[in-house]
mmCIF file of C-alpha atoms in Angstrom:
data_model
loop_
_atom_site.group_PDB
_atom_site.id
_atom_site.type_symbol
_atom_site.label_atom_id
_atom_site.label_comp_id
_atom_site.label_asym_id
_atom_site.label_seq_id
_atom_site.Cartn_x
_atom_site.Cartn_y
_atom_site.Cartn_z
ATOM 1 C CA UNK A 261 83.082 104.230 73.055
ATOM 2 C CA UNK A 262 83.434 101.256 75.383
ATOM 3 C CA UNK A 263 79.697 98.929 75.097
ATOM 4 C CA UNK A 264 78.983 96.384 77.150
ATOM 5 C CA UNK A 265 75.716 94.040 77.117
ATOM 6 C CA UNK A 266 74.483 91.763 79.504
ATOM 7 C CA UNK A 267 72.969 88.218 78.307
ATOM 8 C CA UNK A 268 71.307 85.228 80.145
ATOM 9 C CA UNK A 269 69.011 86.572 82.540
ATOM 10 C CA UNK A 270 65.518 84.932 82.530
ATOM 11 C CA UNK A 271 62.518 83.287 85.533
ATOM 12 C CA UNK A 272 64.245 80.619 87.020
ATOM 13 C CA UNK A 273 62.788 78.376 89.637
ATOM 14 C CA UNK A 274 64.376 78.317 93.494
ATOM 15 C CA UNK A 275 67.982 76.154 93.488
ATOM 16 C CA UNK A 276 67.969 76.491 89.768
ATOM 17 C CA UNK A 277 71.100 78.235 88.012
ATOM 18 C CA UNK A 278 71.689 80.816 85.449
ATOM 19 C CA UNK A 279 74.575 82.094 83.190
ATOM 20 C CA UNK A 280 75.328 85.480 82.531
ATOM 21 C CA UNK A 281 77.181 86.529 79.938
ATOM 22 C CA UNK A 282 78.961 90.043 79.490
ATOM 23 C CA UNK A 283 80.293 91.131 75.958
ATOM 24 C CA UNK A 284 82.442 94.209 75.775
ATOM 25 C CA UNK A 285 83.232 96.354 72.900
ATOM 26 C CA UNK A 286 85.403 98.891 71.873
ATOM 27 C CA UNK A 287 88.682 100.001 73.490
ATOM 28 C CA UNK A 288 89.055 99.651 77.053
ATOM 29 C CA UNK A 289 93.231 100.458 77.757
ATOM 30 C CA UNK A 290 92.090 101.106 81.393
ATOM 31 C CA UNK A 291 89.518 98.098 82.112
ATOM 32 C CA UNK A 292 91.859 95.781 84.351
ATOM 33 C CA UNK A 293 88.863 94.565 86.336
ATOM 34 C CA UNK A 294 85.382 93.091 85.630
ATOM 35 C CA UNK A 295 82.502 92.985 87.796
ATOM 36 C CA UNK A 296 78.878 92.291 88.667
ATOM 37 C CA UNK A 297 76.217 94.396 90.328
ATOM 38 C CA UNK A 298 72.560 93.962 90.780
ATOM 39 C CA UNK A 299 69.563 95.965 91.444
ATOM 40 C CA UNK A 300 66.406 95.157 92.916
ATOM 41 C CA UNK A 301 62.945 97.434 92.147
ATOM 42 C CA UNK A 302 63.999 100.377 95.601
ATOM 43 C CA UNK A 303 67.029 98.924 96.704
ATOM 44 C CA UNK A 304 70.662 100.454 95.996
ATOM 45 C CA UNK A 305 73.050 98.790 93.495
ATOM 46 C CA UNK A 306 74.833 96.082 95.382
ATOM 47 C CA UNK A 307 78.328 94.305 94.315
ATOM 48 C CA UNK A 308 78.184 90.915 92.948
ATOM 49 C CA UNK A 309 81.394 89.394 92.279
ATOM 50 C CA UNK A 310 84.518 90.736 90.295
ATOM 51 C CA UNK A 311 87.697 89.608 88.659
ATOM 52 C CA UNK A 312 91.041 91.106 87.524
ATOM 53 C CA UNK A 313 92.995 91.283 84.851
ATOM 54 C CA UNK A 314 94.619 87.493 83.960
ATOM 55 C CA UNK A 315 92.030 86.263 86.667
ATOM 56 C CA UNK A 316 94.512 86.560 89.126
ATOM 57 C CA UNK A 317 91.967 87.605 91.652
ATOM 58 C CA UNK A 318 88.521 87.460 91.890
ATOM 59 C CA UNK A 319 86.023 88.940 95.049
ATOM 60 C CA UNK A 320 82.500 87.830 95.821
ATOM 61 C CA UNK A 321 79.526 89.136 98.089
ATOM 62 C CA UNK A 322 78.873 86.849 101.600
ATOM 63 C CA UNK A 323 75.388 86.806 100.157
ATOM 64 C CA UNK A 324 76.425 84.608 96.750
ATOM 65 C CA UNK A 325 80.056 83.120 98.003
ATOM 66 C CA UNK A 326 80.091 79.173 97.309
ATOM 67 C CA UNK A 327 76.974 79.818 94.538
ATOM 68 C CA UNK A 328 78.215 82.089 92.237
ATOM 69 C CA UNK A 329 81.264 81.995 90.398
ATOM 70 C CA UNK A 330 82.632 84.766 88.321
ATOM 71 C CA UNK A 331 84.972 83.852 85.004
ATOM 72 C CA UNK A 332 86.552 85.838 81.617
ATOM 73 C CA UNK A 333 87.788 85.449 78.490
ATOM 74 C CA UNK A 334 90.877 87.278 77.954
ATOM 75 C CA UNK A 335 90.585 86.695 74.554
ATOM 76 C CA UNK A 336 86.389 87.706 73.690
ATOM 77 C CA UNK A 337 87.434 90.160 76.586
ATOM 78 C CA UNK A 338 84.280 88.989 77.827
ATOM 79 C CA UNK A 339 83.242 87.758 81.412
ATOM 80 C CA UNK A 340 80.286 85.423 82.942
ATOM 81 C CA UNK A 341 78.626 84.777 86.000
ATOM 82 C CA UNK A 342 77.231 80.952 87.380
ATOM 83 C CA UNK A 343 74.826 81.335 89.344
ATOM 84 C CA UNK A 344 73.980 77.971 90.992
ATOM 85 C CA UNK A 345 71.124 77.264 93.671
ATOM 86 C CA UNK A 346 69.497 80.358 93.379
ATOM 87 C CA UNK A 347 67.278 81.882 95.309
ATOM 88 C CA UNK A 348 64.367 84.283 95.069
ATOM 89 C CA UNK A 349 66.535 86.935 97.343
ATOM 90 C CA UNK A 350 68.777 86.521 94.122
ATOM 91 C CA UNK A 351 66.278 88.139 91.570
ATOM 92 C CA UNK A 352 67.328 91.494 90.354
ATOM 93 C CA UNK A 353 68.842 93.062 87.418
ATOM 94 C CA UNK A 354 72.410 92.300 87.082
ATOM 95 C CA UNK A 355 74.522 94.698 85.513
ATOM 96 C CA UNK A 356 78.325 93.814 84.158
ATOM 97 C CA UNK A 357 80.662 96.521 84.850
ATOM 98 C CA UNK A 358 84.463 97.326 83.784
ATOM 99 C CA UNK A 359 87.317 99.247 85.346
ATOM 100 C CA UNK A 360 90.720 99.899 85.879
ATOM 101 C CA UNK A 361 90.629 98.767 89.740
ATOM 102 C CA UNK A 362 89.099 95.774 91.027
ATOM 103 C CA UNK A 363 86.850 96.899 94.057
ATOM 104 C CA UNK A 364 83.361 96.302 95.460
ATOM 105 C CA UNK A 365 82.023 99.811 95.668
ATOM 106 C CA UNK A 366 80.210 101.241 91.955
ATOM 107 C CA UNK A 367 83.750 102.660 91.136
ATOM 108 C CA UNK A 368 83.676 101.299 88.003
ATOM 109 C CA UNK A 369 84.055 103.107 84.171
ATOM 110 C CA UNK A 370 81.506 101.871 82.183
ATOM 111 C CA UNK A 371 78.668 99.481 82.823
ATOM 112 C CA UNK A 372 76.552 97.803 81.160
ATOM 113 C CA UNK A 373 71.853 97.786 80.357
ATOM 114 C CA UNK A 374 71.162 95.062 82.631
ATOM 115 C CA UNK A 375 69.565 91.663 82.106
ATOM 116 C CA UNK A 376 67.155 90.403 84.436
ATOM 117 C CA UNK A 377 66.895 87.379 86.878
ATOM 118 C CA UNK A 378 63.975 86.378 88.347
ATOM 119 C CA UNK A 379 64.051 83.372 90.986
ATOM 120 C CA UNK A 380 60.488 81.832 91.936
ATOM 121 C CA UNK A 381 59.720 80.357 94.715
#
């Protein structure tokens, strides 16, 4: 089945940055889009950024636009997140996500275990 892991999370101080890293496994014939959620302790999954297939078109949050920028490798079939001049709104865990349609809702196939960001202030 289709695995993906999240790397690069960690404590970070305020205006710092952070990479993620997403490495997917196994056959995905329907993933045409890539994505990023996170998840704060009682708050509802929120979309991140997201990219489709070739990088043709990528999609970001207000909240991160002009800080974060979301990449892949069509090759590794792998995709990443910059985060630059974070902030401590910005801590969460950040799940990668893959699907056949890029959108901004949770629609996605498969996601990924999470890696944490924490951003102190």
């Amino acid at each position: 089945q289709v695995q993906l892991v999240e790397s690069g999370g960690g404590l970070v101080q305020a205006g710092g940055s952070l990479r993620l890293s997403c490495a997917v496994s196994g056959r995905t014939v329907s993933s045409d889009a890539m994505a990023w959620f996170r998840q704060a302790p009682g708050k509802e999954r929120e979309f991140v950024a997201a990219i489709g297939r070739y990088s043709f078109r990528r999609n970001y949050a207000d909240s991160v636009k002009g800080r974060f920028t979301i990449s892949r490798d069509t090759a590794k079939n792998n995709a990443y997140l910059q985060m630059n001049s974070l902030k401590p709104e910005d801590t969460a865990v950040y799940y990668c996500a893959v699907g056949a349609v890029l959108t901004t809702t949770t629609g996605y196939d498969y996601w990924g275990q999470g890696t944490q960001v924490t951003v102190s202030s």
